[in-house]
CSV table of N, CA and C in Angstrom, one decimal:
chain,number,residue,atom,x,y,z
A,675,MET,N,0.8,-1.2,0.0
A,675,MET,CA,0.0,0.0,0.0
A,675,MET,C,0.9,1.3,0.0
A,676,SER,N,2.0,1.2,0.7
A,676,SER,CA,2.8,2.5,0.8
A,676,SER,C,3.3,3.0,-0.6
A,677,SER,N,3.6,2.1,-1.5
A,677,SER,CA,4.0,2.5,-2.8
A,677,SER,C,2.9,3.2,-3.6
A,678,LEU,N,1.7,2.8,-3.4
A,678,LEU,CA,0.5,3.4,-4.0
A,678,LEU,C,0.2,4.8,-3.5
A,679,THR,N,0.5,5.0,-2.2
A,679,THR,CA,0.1,6.2,-1.6
A,679,THR,C,1.3,7.1,-1.3
A,680,LYS,N,2.4,6.7,-1.6
A,680,LYS,CA,3.6,7.5,-1.2
A,680,LYS,C,3.5,9.0,-1.6
A,681,GLY,N,3.6,9.8,-0.7
A,681,GLY,CA,3.5,11.3,-1.0
A,681,GLY,C,2.1,11.8,-0.8
A,682,PHE,N,1.1,11.0,-0.7
A,682,PHE,CA,-0.2,11.5,-0.6
A,682,PHE,C,-1.0,11.0,0.6
A,683,LEU,N,-0.9,9.7,0.9
A,683,LEU,CA,-1.7,9.2,2.1
A,683,LEU,C,-0.8,8.5,3.1
A,684,SER,N,-1.1,8.6,4.3
A,684,SER,CA,-0.4,7.9,5.4
A,684,SER,C,-1.4,7.0,6.1
A,685,LEU,N,-1.2,5.7,6.1
A,685,LEU,CA,-2.1,4.8,6.8
A,685,LEU,C,-2.0,4.9,8.3
A,686,THR,N,-3.1,5.0,9.0
A,686,THR,CA,-3.1,4.9,10.5
A,686,THR,C,-3.4,3.5,10.9
A,687,ASP,N,-2.6,2.9,11.6
A,687,ASP,CA,-2.8,1.5,12.0
A,687,ASP,C,-3.5,1.5,13.4
A,688,ARG,N,-4.8,1.6,13.4
A,688,ARG,CA,-5.6,1.4,14.6
A,688,ARG,C,-6.6,0.3,14.4
A,689,SER,N,-6.4,-0.8,15.1
A,689,SER,CA,-7.3,-1.9,14.8
A,689,SER,C,-8.7,-1.6,15.1
A,690,SER,N,-9.1,-0.7,15.9
A,690,SER,CA,-10.5,-0.3,16.1
A,690,SER,C,-11.1,0.3,14.9
A,691,LEU,N,-10.3,0.8,14.0
A,691,LEU,CA,-10.8,1.5,12.8
A,691,LEU,C,-10.7,0.6,11.6
A,692,ARG,N,-10.3,-0.6,11.8
A,692,ARG,CA,-10.2,-1.6,10.7
A,692,ARG,C,-11.4,-2.5,10.8
A,693,ILE,N,-12.1,-2.6,9.7
A,693,ILE,CA,-13.4,-3.4,9.6
A,693,ILE,C,-13.2,-4.5,8.6
A,694,ARG,N,-13.4,-5.7,9.0
A,694,ARG,CA,-13.3,-6.8,8.1
A,694,ARG,C,-14.7,-7.3,7.7
A,695,ILE,N,-14.9,-7.3,6.4
A,695,ILE,CA,-16.2,-7.9,5.9
A,695,ILE,C,-15.7,-8.6,4.7
A,696,PRO,N,-16.6,-9.5,4.1
A,696,PRO,CA,-16.2,-10.3,3.0
A,696,PRO,C,-15.5,-9.5,1.9
A,697,ALA,N,-14.3,-9.8,1.5
A,697,ALA,CA,-13.5,-9.2,0.4
A,697,ALA,C,-13.1,-7.8,0.7
A,698,ARG,N,-13.3,-7.2,1.9
A,698,ARG,CA,-13.0,-5.8,2.1
A,698,ARG,C,-12.3,-5.6,3.5
A,699,ILE,N,-11.4,-4.7,3.5
A,699,ILE,CA,-10.8,-4.2,4.7
A,699,ILE,C,-10.9,-2.7,4.6
A,700,VAL,N,-11.3,-2.0,5.7
A,700,VAL,CA,-11.4,-0.6,5.7
A,700,VAL,C,-10.3,0.0,6.7
A,701,LYS,N,-9.5,0.9,6.2
A,701,LYS,CA,-8.5,1.5,7.1
A,701,LYS,C,-8.6,3.0,7.1
A,702,LEU,N,-8.2,3.6,8.2
A,702,LEU,CA,-8.2,5.1,8.3
A,702,LEU,C,-6.8,5.5,7.7
A,703,ALA,N,-6.8,6.6,7.0
A,703,ALA,CA,-5.6,7.2,6.4
A,703,ALA,C,-5.7,8.7,6.5
A,704,THR,N,-4.5,9.4,6.4
A,704,THR,CA,-4.5,10.8,6.4
A,704,THR,C,-3.8,11.3,5.1
A,705,HIS,N,-4.5,12.2,4.4
A,705,HIS,CA,-3.9,12.8,3.2
A,705,HIS,C,-2.8,13.7,3.7
A,706,LEU,N,-1.6,13.5,3.2
A,706,LEU,CA,-0.4,14.2,3.7
A,706,LEU,C,-0.4,15.7,3.3
A,707,LEU,N,-1.0,16.0,2.2
A,707,LEU,CA,-1.0,17.4,1.7
A,707,LEU,C,-2.1,18.2,2.4
A,708,THR,N,-3.3,17.7,2.7
A,708,THR,CA,-4.4,18.4,3.3
A,708,THR,C,-4.6,18.1,4.8
A,709,GLY,N,-4.0,17.0,5.3
A,709,GLY,CA,-4.2,16.6,6.6
A,709,GLY,C,-5.6,16.0,6.9
A,710,GLN,N,-6.4,15.8,5.8
A,710,GLN,CA,-7.7,15.3,5.9
A,710,GLN,C,-7.7,13.8,6.2
A,711,GLN,N,-8.6,13.3,7.1
A,711,GLN,CA,-8.7,11.9,7.3
A,711,GLN,C,-9.6,11.3,6.3
A,712,VAL,N,-9.2,10.2,5.7
A,712,VAL,CA,-10.1,9.5,4.7
A,712,VAL,C,-10.1,8.0,5.1
A,713,ALA,N,-11.1,7.3,4.6
A,713,ALA,CA,-11.2,5.9,4.8
A,713,ALA,C,-10.8,5.2,3.5
A,714,ILE,N,-10.0,4.2,3.6
A,714,ILE,CA,-9.6,3.4,2.4
A,714,ILE,C,-10.2,2.0,2.5
A,715,LYS,N,-11.0,1.7,1.6
A,715,LYS,CA,-11.6,0.3,1.5
A,715,LYS,C,-10.6,-0.4,0.6
A,716,ILE,N,-10.1,-1.6,1.0
A,716,ILE,CA,-9.3,-2.4,0.2
A,716,ILE,C,-10.1,-3.6,-0.2
A,717,ILE,N,-10.4,-3.8,-1.4
A,717,ILE,CA,-11.3,-4.8,-2.0
A,717,ILE,C,-10.5,-5.8,-2.8
A,718,ASP,N,-10.5,-7.1,-2.4
A,718,ASP,CA,-9.8,-8.2,-3.0
A,718,ASP,C,-10.6,-8.5,-4.3
A,719,LYS,N,-10.0,-8.4,-5.4
A,719,LYS,CA,-10.7,-8.7,-6.7
A,719,LYS,C,-11.1,-10.2,-6.8
A,720,LYS,N,-10.2,-11.0,-6.3
A,720,LYS,CA,-10.5,-12.5,-6.4
A,720,LYS,C,-11.8,-12.8,-5.6
A,721,ALA,N,-12.1,-12.2,-4.5
A,721,ALA,CA,-13.3,-12.4,-3.7
A,721,ALA,C,-14.5,-11.9,-4.4
A,722,ILE,N,-14.4,-10.9,-5.3
A,722,ILE,CA,-15.7,-10.5,-5.9
A,722,ILE,C,-15.9,-11.2,-7.3
A,723,GLY,N,-14.9,-11.9,-7.8
A,723,GLY,CA,-15.1,-12.8,-8.9
A,723,GLY,C,-15.8,-12.1,-10.1
A,724,ASP,N,-16.9,-12.7,-10.5
A,724,ASP,CA,-17.6,-12.3,-11.7
A,724,ASP,C,-18.3,-10.9,-11.5
A,725,ASP,N,-18.4,-10.4,-10.3
A,725,ASP,CA,-19.0,-9.1,-10.1
A,725,ASP,C,-18.0,-8.0,-10.4
A,726,LEU,N,-16.8,-8.2,-10.9
A,726,LEU,CA,-15.8,-7.2,-11.1
A,726,LEU,C,-16.4,-6.1,-12.0
A,727,PRO,N,-17.0,-6.4,-13.2
A,727,PRO,CA,-17.5,-5.3,-14.0
A,727,PRO,C,-18.6,-4.4,-13.2
A,728,ARG,N,-19.4,-5.1,-12.5
A,728,ARG,CA,-20.5,-4.3,-11.7
A,728,ARG,C,-19.8,-3.4,-10.7
A,729,VAL,N,-18.8,-3.9,-10.0
A,729,VAL,CA,-18.1,-3.1,-9.0
A,729,VAL,C,-17.5,-1.9,-9.6
A,730,LYS,N,-16.8,-2.1,-10.7
A,730,LYS,CA,-16.2,-1.0,-11.4
A,730,LYS,C,-17.2,0.1,-11.8
A,731,THR,N,-18.4,-0.4,-12.3
A,731,THR,CA,-19.5,0.5,-12.7
A,731,THR,C,-20.0,1.3,-11.5
A,732,GLU,N,-20.1,0.6,-10.4
A,732,GLU,CA,-20.6,1.3,-9.2
A,732,GLU,C,-19.6,2.3,-8.6
A,733,LEU,N,-18.3,1.9,-8.7
A,733,LEU,CA,-17.3,2.9,-8.2
A,733,LEU,C,-17.3,4.1,-9.1
A,734,ASP,N,-17.4,3.9,-10.4
A,734,ASP,CA,-17.4,5.1,-11.3
A,734,ASP,C,-18.6,6.0,-11.1
A,735,ALA,N,-19.8,5.3,-10.8
A,735,ALA,CA,-21.0,6.1,-10.5
A,735,ALA,C,-20.9,6.9,-9.2
A,736,LEU,N,-20.4,6.2,-8.2
A,736,LEU,CA,-20.3,6.8,-6.9
A,736,LEU,C,-19.3,8.0,-6.9
A,737,LYS,N,-18.3,7.9,-7.7
A,737,LYS,CA,-17.3,9.0,-7.9
A,737,LYS,C,-17.9,10.3,-8.4
A,738,LYS,N,-19.0,10.1,-9.1
A,738,LYS,CA,-19.7,11.3,-9.7
A,738,LYS,C,-20.7,12.0,-8.7
A,739,LEU,N,-21.0,11.3,-7.6
A,739,LEU,CA,-22.0,11.8,-6.7
A,739,LEU,C,-21.4,12.7,-5.6
A,740,CYS,N,-22.0,13.8,-5.3
A,740,CYS,CA,-21.6,14.7,-4.3
A,740,CYS,C,-22.8,15.2,-3.6
A,741,HIS,N,-23.1,14.7,-2.4
A,741,HIS,CA,-24.3,15.1,-1.6
A,741,HIS,C,-24.0,15.0,-0.1
A,742,GLN,N,-24.5,15.9,0.7
A,742,GLN,CA,-24.2,15.9,2.1
A,742,GLN,C,-24.6,14.7,2.8
A,743,HIS,N,-25.5,13.9,2.3
A,743,HIS,CA,-25.9,12.6,3.0
A,743,HIS,C,-25.4,11.4,2.3
A,744,ILE,N,-24.4,11.5,1.4
A,744,ILE,CA,-23.7,10.4,0.7
A,744,ILE,C,-22.2,10.5,1.0
A,745,CYS,N,-21.7,9.4,1.5
A,745,CYS,CA,-20.3,9.3,1.7
A,745,CYS,C,-19.5,9.5,0.4
A,746,ARG,N,-18.7,10.5,0.4
A,746,ARG,CA,-18.0,10.9,-0.9
A,746,ARG,C,-16.9,9.9,-1.2
A,747,LEU,N,-16.8,9.5,-2.5
A,747,LEU,CA,-15.7,8.6,-3.0
A,747,LEU,C,-14.8,9.6,-3.7
A,748,TYR,N,-13.6,9.8,-3.3
A,748,TYR,CA,-12.6,10.7,-3.9
A,748,TYR,C,-11.9,10.1,-5.1
A,749,GLN,N,-11.5,8.9,-4.9
A,749,GLN,CA,-10.8,8.2,-6.0
A,749,GLN,C,-10.7,6.7,-5.7
A,750,TYR,N,-10.4,5.9,-6.7
A,750,TYR,CA,-10.0,4.5,-6.5
A,750,TYR,C,-8.8,4.2,-7.3
A,751,ILE,N,-8.0,3.3,-6.8
A,751,ILE,CA,-6.8,2.9,-7.4
A,751,ILE,C,-7.0,1.4,-7.7
A,752,GLU,N,-6.8,1.0,-8.9
A,752,GLU,CA,-6.9,-0.4,-9.3
A,752,GLU,C,-5.6,-1.0,-9.5
A,753,THR,N,-5.3,-2.2,-8.9
A,753,THR,CA,-4.1,-2.9,-9.1
A,753,THR,C,-4.5,-4.3,-9.7
A,754,GLU,N,-3.6,-5.1,-10.0
A,754,GLU,CA,-3.9,-6.4,-10.5
A,754,GLU,C,-4.8,-7.2,-9.6
A,755,HIS,N,-4.6,-7.1,-8.3
A,755,HIS,CA,-5.4,-8.0,-7.4
A,755,HIS,C,-6.3,-7.2,-6.5
A,756,LYS,N,-6.3,-5.9,-6.4
A,756,LYS,CA,-7.1,-5.2,-5.4
A,756,LYS,C,-7.6,-3.8,-6.0
A,757,PHE,N,-8.7,-3.3,-5.3
A,757,PHE,CA,-9.1,-2.0,-5.5
A,757,PHE,C,-8.8,-1.3,-4.2
A,758,TYR,N,-8.2,-0.1,-4.2
A,758,TYR,CA,-8.1,0.8,-3.1
A,758,TYR,C,-9.0,2.0,-3.3
A,759,VAL,N,-10.1,2.0,-2.5
A,759,VAL,CA,-11.1,3.0,-2.7
A,759,VAL,C,-11.0,4.1,-1.6
A,760,VAL,N,-10.6,5.3,-2.0
A,760,VAL,CA,-10.4,6.4,-1.0
A,760,VAL,C,-11.7,7.2,-0.9
A,761,MET,N,-12.2,7.1,0.3
A,761,MET,CA,-13.6,7.7,0.6
A,761,MET,C,-13.5,8.7,1.8
A,762,GLU,N,-14.5,9.5,1.8
A,762,GLU,CA,-14.7,10.4,3.0
A,762,GLU,C,-14.8,9.6,4.3
A,763,TYR,N,-14.1,10.0,5.3
A,763,TYR,CA,-14.1,9.3,6.6
A,763,TYR,C,-15.3,9.8,7.4
A,764,CYS,N,-16.3,8.9,7.7
A,764,CYS,CA,-17.5,9.3,8.4
A,764,CYS,C,-17.3,8.7,9.8
A,765,SER,N,-17.0,9.5,10.8
A,765,SER,CA,-16.6,9.0,12.1
A,765,SER,C,-17.8,8.5,12.9
A,766,GLY,N,-19.0,8.7,12.5
A,766,GLY,CA,-20.2,8.3,13.2
A,766,GLY,C,-20.5,6.8,13.2
A,767,GLY,N,-19.8,6.1,12.3
A,767,GLY,CA,-20.1,4.6,12.2
A,767,GLY,C,-21.3,4.3,11.4
A,768,GLU,N,-21.8,3.1,11.5
A,768,GLU,CA,-22.9,2.6,10.8
A,768,GLU,C,-24.2,2.9,11.6
A,769,LEU,N,-25.3,3.2,10.8
A,769,LEU,CA,-26.6,3.5,11.4
A,769,LEU,C,-27.1,2.2,12.2
A,770,PHE,N,-26.8,1.1,11.6
A,770,PHE,CA,-27.2,-0.2,12.3
A,770,PHE,C,-26.7,-0.3,13.7
A,771,ASP,N,-25.4,0.0,13.8
A,771,ASP,CA,-24.7,-0.1,15.2
A,771,ASP,C,-25.3,0.9,16.1
A,772,TYR,N,-25.6,2.1,15.6
A,772,TYR,CA,-26.2,3.1,16.4
A,772,TYR,C,-27.6,2.7,16.9
A,773,ILE,N,-28.4,2.1,16.0
A,773,ILE,CA,-29.7,1.6,16.4
A,773,ILE,C,-29.6,0.5,17.5
A,774,VAL,N,-28.7,-0.4,17.3
A,774,VAL,CA,-28.5,-1.5,18.3
A,774,VAL,C,-28.0,-0.9,19.6
A,775,ARG,N,-27.1,0.1,19.6
A,775,ARG,CA,-26.7,0.7,20.9
A,775,ARG,C,-27.8,1.3,21.6
A,776,LYS,N,-28.7,2.0,20.9
A,776,LYS,CA,-29.8,2.7,21.5
A,776,LYS,C,-31.0,1.8,21.8
A,777,ASN,N,-31.0,0.6,21.3
A,777,ASN,CA,-32.1,-0.4,21.4
A,777,ASN,C,-33.3,-0.1,20.6
A,778,ARG,N,-33.6,1.2,20.5
A,778,ARG,CA,-34.7,1.7,19.7
A,778,ARG,C,-34.6,3.2,19.4
A,779,LEU,N,-35.2,3.6,18.4
A,779,LEU,CA,-35.1,5.1,18.1
A,779,LEU,C,-36.5,5.7,18.4
A,780,GLU,N,-36.4,6.9,18.9
A,780,GLU,CA,-37.6,7.7,19.0
A,780,GLU,C,-38.2,8.0,17.6
A,781,GLU,N,-39.4,8.2,17.5
A,781,GLU,CA,-40.0,8.5,16.2
A,781,GLU,C,-39.4,9.7,15.5
A,782,SER,N,-39.1,10.8,16.3
A,782,SER,CA,-38.5,12.0,15.7
A,782,SER,C,-37.1,11.7,15.2
A,783,GLU,N,-36.4,10.9,15.9
A,783,GLU,CA,-35.0,10.5,15.4
A,783,GLU,C,-35.1,9.6,14.2
A,784,ALA,N,-36.0,8.7,14.2
A,784,ALA,CA,-36.2,7.8,13.0
A,784,ALA,C,-36.6,8.6,11.8
A,785,ARG,N,-37.5,9.6,12.0
A,785,ARG,CA,-37.9,10.5,11.0
A,785,ARG,C,-36.8,11.3,10.4
A,786,HIS,N,-35.9,11.8,11.3
A,786,HIS,CA,-34.7,12.5,10.9
A,786,HIS,C,-33.8,11.7,9.9
A,787,PHE,N,-33.5,10.5,10.3
A,787,PHE,CA,-32.7,9.6,9.5
A,787,PHE,C,-33.4,9.3,8.2
A,788,PHE,N,-34.7,9.0,8.2
A,788,PHE,CA,-35.4,8.7,7.0
A,788,PHE,C,-35.4,9.9,6.1
A,789,ARG,N,-35.6,11.1,6.6
A,789,ARG,CA,-35.6,12.3,5.7
A,789,ARG,C,-34.2,12.4,5.0
A,790,GLN,N,-33.1,12.1,5.7
A,790,GLN,CA,-31.8,12.2,5.1
A,790,GLN,C,-31.7,11.1,4.0
A,791,LEU,N,-32.2,9.9,4.3
A,791,LEU,CA,-32.1,8.9,3.3
A,791,LEU,C,-32.9,9.2,2.1
A,792,VAL,N,-34.1,9.7,2.2
A,792,VAL,CA,-35.0,10.1,1.1
A,792,VAL,C,-34.3,11.2,0.3
A,793,GLN,N,-33.7,12.2,1.0
A,793,GLN,CA,-33.0,13.3,0.2
A,793,GLN,C,-31.8,12.8,-0.6
A,794,ALA,N,-31.1,11.9,0.0
A,794,ALA,CA,-29.9,11.3,-0.7
A,794,ALA,C,-30.4,10.5,-1.9
A,795,MET,N,-31.4,9.7,-1.7
A,795,MET,CA,-31.9,8.8,-2.8
A,795,MET,C,-32.6,9.7,-3.9
A,796,ALA,N,-33.2,10.8,-3.6
A,796,ALA,CA,-33.8,11.7,-4.6
A,796,ALA,C,-32.6,12.3,-5.4
A,797,TYR,N,-31.5,12.6,-4.8
A,797,TYR,CA,-30.4,13.1,-5.5
A,797,TYR,C,-29.8,12.1,-6.4
A,798,VAL,N,-29.6,10.8,-5.9
A,798,VAL,CA,-29.1,9.7,-6.7
A,798,VAL,C,-29.9,9.5,-7.9
A,799,HIS,N,-31.3,9.5,-7.7
A,799,HIS,CA,-32.2,9.2,-8.9
A,799,HIS,C,-32.1,10.4,-9.9
A,800,ALA,N,-32.1,11.6,-9.4
A,800,ALA,CA,-32.0,12.8,-10.2
A,800,ALA,C,-30.7,12.8,-11.0
A,801,SER,N,-29.7,12.2,-10.5
A,801,SER,CA,-28.4,12.1,-11.2
A,801,SER,C,-28.3,10.9,-12.2
A,802,GLY,N,-29.4,10.2,-12.3
A,802,GLY,CA,-29.5,9.1,-13.3
A,802,GLY,C,-29.1,7.7,-12.8
A,803,PHE,N,-29.0,7.6,-11.5
A,803,PHE,CA,-28.5,6.3,-10.9
A,803,PHE,C,-29.6,5.8,-10.0
A,804,ALA,N,-29.5,4.5,-9.7
A,804,ALA,CA,-30.5,3.8,-8.8
A,804,ALA,C,-29.6,3.0,-7.8
A,805,HIS,N,-30.1,3.0,-6.5
A,805,HIS,CA,-29.5,2.2,-5.5
A,805,HIS,C,-30.3,0.9,-5.3
A,806,ARG,N,-29.7,-0.2,-5.4
A,806,ARG,CA,-30.5,-1.5,-5.3
A,806,ARG,C,-30.3,-2.2,-4.0
A,807,ASP,N,-29.6,-1.6,-3.0
A,807,ASP,CA,-29.2,-2.4,-1.8
A,807,ASP,C,-29.2,-1.5,-0.6
A,808,LEU,N,-30.3,-0.8,-0.3
A,808,LEU,CA,-30.3,0.1,0.9
A,808,LEU,C,-30.4,-0.7,2.2
A,809,LYS,N,-29.5,-0.4,3.2
A,809,LYS,CA,-29.6,-1.1,4.5
A,809,LYS,C,-28.8,-0.2,5.5
A,810,PRO,N,-29.1,-0.4,6.8
A,810,PRO,CA,-28.4,0.5,7.7
A,810,PRO,C,-27.0,0.0,8.1
A,811,THR,N,-26.5,-1.1,7.5
A,811,THR,CA,-25.2,-1.5,7.7
A,811,THR,C,-24.4,-1.3,6.4
A,812,TYR,N,-23.4,-0.5,6.5
A,812,TYR,CA,-22.5,-0.3,5.3
A,812,TYR,C,-21.2,0.1,5.8
A,813,THR,N,-20.1,-0.4,5.1
A,813,THR,CA,-18.8,-0.1,5.4
A,813,THR,C,-18.0,0.1,4.1
C-alpha cells in the first residue's frame, strides 16, 4: 500500500478502525497534503469474482455523486489484485450499530434519518442512478 500512496496518504494503524467484511478491509488514512482523514476500502478482486464489472461501474457512478448525505468517493486505485477505494471518513459509524446501541429510536429521530435517506436517494435518482441495496449496515 505504501508505494501506491507514497507522498499522498499515510495509513493509520488502529485496529479499532479496521473493519473486516467479505472481500474488504477498511483503514483510516491521512492525506499528507491536506491533513484530511479518509477511509480506504481495500477490496480483493478475487473475492468479488464475476462481479468485477459491476463493482467498477458502481465505483465510477459513486465517484460522480456529491451530496451531504452520501459518503464521498474521492478516487479509487486499481491494481492487478485489489481496489483501493479512497472515501470520505465518516466518524459516526454505521446506522445499524447506532440503532443497536440505543435499542430503539424515538419516532422523531427515525424521521430525521429517514428524511436524510430520502433526500440522498432523490439526489441519486435525479443524477440518473439507482441504488439497489439500501440497508443500515454499510462499510
